[in-house]
Coordinates of C-alpha atoms and ligand atoms in Angstrom, one line a residue:
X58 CA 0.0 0.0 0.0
X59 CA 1.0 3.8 -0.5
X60 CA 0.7 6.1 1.8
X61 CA -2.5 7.9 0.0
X62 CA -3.8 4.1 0.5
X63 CA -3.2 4.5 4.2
X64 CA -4.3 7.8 5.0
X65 CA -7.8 6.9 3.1
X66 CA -8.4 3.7 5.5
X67 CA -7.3 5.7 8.6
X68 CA -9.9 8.6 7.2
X69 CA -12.6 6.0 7.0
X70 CA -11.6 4.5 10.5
X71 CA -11.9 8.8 11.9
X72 CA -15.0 9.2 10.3
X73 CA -16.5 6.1 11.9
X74 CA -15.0 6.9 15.5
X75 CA -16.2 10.7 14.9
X76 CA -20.0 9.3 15.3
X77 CA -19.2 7.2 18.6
X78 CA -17.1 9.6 19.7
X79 CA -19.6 12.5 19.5
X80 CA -21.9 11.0 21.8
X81 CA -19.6 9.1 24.1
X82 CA -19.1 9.8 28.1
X83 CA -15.9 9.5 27.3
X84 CA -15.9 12.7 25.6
X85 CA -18.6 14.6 27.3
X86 CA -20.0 16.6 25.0
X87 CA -23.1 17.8 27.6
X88 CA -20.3 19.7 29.7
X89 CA -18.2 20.7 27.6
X90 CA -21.3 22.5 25.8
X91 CA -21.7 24.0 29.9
X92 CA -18.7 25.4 29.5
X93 CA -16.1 22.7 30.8
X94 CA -13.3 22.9 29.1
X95 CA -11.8 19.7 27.5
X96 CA -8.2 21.2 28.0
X97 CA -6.0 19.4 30.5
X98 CA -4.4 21.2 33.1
X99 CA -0.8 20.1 31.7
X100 CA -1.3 22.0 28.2
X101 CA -3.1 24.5 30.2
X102 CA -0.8 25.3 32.2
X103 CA 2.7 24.2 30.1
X104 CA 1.6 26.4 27.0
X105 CA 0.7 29.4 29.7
X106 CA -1.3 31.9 28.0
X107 CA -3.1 32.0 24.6
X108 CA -4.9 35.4 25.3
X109 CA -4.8 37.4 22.3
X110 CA -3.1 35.3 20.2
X111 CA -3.3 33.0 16.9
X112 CA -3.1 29.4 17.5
X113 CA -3.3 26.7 14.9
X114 CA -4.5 23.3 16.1
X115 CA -3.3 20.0 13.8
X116 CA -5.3 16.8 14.0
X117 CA -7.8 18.8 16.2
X118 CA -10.6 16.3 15.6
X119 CA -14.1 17.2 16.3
X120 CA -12.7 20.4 17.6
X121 CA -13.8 20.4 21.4
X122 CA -9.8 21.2 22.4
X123 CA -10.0 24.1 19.7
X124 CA -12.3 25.6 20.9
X125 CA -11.6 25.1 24.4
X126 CA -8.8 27.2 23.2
X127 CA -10.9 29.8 21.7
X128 CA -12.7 30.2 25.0
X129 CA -9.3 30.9 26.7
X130 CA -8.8 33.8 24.3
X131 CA -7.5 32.4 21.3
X132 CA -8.4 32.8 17.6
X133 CA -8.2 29.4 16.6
X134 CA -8.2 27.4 13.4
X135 CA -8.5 23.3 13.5
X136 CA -7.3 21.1 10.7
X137 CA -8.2 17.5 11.0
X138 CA -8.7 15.1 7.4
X139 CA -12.0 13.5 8.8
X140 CA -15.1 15.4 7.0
X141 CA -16.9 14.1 10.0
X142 CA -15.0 15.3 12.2
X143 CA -14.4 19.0 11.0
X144 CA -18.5 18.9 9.8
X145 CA -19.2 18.2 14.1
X146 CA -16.7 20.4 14.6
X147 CA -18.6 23.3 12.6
X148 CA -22.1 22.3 14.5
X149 CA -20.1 22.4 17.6
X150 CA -19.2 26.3 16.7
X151 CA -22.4 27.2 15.7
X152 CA -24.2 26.0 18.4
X153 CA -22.2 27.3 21.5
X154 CA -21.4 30.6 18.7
X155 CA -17.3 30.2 19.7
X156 CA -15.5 32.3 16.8
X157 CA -13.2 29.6 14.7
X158 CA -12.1 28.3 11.8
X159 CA -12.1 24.6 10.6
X160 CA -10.3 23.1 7.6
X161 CA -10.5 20.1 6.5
X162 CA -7.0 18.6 4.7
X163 CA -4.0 16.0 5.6
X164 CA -1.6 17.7 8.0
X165 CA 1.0 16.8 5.5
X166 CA -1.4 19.8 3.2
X167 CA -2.0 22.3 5.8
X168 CA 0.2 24.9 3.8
X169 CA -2.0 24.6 0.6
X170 CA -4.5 25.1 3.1
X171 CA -3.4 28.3 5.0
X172 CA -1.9 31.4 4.1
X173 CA -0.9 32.6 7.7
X174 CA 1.3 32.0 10.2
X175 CA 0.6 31.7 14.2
X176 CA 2.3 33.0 17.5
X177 CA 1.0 28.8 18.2
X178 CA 0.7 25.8 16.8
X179 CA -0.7 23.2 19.1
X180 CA -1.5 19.3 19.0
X181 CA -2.3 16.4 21.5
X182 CA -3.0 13.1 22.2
X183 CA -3.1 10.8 19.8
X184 CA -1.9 12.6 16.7
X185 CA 1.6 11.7 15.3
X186 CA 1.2 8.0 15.2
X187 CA -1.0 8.3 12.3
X188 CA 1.6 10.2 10.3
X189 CA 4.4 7.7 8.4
X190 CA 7.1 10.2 8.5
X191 CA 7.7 13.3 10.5
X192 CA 10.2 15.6 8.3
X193 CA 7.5 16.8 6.2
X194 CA 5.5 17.1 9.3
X195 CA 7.8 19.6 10.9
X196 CA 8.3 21.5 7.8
X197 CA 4.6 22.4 8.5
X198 CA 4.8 23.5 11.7
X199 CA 7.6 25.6 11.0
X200 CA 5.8 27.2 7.7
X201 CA 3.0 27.8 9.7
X202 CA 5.0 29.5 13.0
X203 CA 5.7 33.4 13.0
X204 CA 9.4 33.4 13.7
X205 CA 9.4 33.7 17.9
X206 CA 5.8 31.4 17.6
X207 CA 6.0 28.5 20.2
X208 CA 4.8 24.9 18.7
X209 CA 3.4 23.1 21.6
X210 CA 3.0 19.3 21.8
X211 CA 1.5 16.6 24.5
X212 CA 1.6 13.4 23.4
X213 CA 1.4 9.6 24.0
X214 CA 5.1 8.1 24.6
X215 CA 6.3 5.6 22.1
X216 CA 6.9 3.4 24.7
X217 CA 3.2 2.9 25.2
X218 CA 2.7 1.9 21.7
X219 CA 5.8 -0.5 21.9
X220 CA 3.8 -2.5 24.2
X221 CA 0.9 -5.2 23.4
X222 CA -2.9 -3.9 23.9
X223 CA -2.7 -5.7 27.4
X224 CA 0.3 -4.1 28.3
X225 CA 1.9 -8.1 28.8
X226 CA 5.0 -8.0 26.7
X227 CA 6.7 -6.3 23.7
X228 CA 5.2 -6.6 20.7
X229 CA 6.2 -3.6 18.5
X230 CA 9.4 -1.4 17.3
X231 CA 10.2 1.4 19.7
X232 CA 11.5 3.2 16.1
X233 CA 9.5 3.4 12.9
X234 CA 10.8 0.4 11.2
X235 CA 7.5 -0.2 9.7
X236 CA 3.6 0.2 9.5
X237 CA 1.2 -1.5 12.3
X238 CA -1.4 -2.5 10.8
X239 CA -4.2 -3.6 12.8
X240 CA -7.7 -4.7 12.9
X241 CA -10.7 -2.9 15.3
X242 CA -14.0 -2.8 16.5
X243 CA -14.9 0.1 18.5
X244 CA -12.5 2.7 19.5
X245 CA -10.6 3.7 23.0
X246 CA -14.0 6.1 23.7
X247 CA -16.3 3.3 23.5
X248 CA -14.9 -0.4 23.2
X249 CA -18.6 -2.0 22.4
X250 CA -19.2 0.6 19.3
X251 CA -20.7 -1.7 16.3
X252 CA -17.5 -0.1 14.1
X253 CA -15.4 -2.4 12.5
X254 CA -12.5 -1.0 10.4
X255 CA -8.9 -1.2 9.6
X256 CA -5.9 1.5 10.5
X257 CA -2.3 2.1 10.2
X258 CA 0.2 3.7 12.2
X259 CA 3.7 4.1 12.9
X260 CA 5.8 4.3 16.2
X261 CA 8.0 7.7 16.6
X262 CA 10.9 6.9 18.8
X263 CA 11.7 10.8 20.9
X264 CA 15.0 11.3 18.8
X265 CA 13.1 11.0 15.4
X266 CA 10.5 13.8 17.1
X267 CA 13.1 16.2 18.1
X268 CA 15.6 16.0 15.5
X269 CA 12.4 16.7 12.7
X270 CA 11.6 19.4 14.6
X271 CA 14.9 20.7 14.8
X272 CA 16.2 20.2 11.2
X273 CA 13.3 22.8 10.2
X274 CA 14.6 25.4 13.0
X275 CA 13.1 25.0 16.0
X276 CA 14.9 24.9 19.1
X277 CA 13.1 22.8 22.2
X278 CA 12.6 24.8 24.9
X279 CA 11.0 22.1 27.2
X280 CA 10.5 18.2 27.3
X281 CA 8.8 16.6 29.6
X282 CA 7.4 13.0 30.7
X283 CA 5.1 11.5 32.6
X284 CA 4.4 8.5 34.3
X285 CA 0.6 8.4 33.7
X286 CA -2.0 9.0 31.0
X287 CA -4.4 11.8 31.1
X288 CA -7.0 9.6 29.9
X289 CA -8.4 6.2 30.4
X290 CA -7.8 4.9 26.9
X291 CA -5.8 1.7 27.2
X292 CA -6.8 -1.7 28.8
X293 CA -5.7 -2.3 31.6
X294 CA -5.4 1.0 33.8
X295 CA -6.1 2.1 37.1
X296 CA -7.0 5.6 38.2
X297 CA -4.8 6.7 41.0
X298 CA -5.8 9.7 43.5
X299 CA -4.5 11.8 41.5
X300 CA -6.9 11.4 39.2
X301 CA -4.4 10.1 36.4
X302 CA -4.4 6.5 34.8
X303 CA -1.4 4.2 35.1
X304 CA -1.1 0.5 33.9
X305 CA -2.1 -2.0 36.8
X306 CA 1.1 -3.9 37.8
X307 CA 3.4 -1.2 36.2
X308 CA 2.5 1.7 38.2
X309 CA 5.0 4.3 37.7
X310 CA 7.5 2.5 35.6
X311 CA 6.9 3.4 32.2
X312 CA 6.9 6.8 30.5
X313 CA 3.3 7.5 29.3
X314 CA 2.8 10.8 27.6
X315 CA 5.6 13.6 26.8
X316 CA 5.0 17.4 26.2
X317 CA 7.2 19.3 24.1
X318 CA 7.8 23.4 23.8
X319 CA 9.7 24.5 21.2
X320 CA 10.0 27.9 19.4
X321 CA 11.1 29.4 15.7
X322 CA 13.9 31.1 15.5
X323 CA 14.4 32.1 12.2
X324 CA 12.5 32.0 8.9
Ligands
SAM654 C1 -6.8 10.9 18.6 S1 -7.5 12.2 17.5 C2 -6.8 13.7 18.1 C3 -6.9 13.8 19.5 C4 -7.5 15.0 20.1 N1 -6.7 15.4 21.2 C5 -8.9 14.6 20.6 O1 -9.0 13.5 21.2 O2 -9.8 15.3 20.4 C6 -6.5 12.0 16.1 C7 -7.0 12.9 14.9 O3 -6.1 12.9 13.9 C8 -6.7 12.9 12.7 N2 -5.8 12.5 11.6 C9 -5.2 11.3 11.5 N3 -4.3 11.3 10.4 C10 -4.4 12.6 9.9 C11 -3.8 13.2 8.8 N4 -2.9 12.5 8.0 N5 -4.1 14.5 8.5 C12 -5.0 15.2 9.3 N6 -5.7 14.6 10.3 C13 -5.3 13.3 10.6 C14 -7.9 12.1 12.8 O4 -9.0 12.3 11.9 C15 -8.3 12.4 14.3 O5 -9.3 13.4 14.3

């Protein structure tokens, strides 16, 4: 398969998900539209303030962190490749009337897309490991940063994705030595969805991250990692008093998630 092969499957598979996931608890659409926000308090508080300023969000799905950003003072524009996701996305913004914009193209297109550049470019969660290579990603993020723009980043660690679904043994390439293809019914919101699909990823070790980003002149102002997951979307975790998740019998021994800062310096 090409990657043009891939990226249609794995559009399919978001569109599907985009239906659960609209009306899932694990989402909560009913508060965020009572004005919780779906932010976390690590982005919140790691990228600092967005008052005021432009921020471009890749991969933003259904847009409920986008606009979460928009209602910390942002003017915000979401790209995500799932029709269904940027079309909830639009409802989303018409119904609670939050000021953004929505495109919907391949990250790998976003500058055919957008003729601007941000003081931020922001994505989470979930995002990279749908993307086969990262130099053209980065070359994206840095076309779409003002020079002194901060690119801000929280992610899943590849060490997570190295392990099996249970979390029993090593089953996959810590670097992207190849696609992982794999079979699924429902999705990490809701594991009894009637959705039955096929995706493809790819496992970025933390030097191929940071090296894309810094061959296309950025320079990493933080990196941080965690021991637990923000959210309960693997098999076998417990939730601990902090409120994070952590995989039972493993507490605390593996990295989870990492967050990245990083900044333009020149053009
Ligand atoms: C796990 S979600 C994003 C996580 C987000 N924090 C959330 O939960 O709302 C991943 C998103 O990436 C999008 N996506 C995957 N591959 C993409 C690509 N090549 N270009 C643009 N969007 C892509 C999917 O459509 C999906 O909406």
């Amino acid at each position: 398969m090409n990657h043009q092969q891939y990226f249609d499957a794995n559009r399919d598979a978001w569109n599907k998900k985009t239906f659960v996931h609209k009306n899932s608890s694990f989402y909560d659409i009913v508060s965020f539209k009572a004005d919780k926000t779906s932010l976390n308090e690590i982005e919140l508080k790691e990228l600092g303030s967005v008052n005021g300023k432009t921020l471009l969000h890749l991969q933003c799905h259904f847009g409920m962190d986008t606009l979460s950003w928009a209602r910390e003072g942002a003017i915000v524009t979401g790209i995500d490749f799932s029709e269904e996701a940027i079309k909830t996305a639009e409802e989303l913004r018409e119904e609670l009337n939050i000021p953004a914009e929505f495109i919907c193209c391949n990250v790998y297109d976003t500058s055919q897309y957008i003729n601007q550049q941000f003081d931020i470019v922001f994505t989470s969660y979930g995002v990279i490991g749908w993307l086969p290579e990262l130099d053209a990603w980065a070359k994206v993020i840095a076309e779409s940063l003002k020079v002194g723009g901060i690119f801000y980043m929280v992610e899943f660690h590849p060490v997570v994705w190295m392990l099996d679904e249970d979390f029993q043994y090593i089953k996959y390439y810590y670097h992207n030595e190849s696609v992982v293809e794999d079979e699924q019914t429902g999705s990490y919101a809701d594991r009894y969805a009637d959705i039955h699909y096929k995706e493809y990823g790819w496992n970025h070790s933390i030097g191929e991250v940071l090296n894309s980003l810094i061959k296309h002149g950025l320079m990493i102002l933080h990196f941080n990692e965690f021991n637990f997951s923000c959210y309960n979307c693997f098999n076998n975790l417990v939730q601990g008093e902090d409120g994070y998740w952590r995989v039972k019998g493993l507490e605390n021994k593996i990295p989870m998630m990492y967050s990245l800062k990083a900044t333009k310096k020149i053009e």
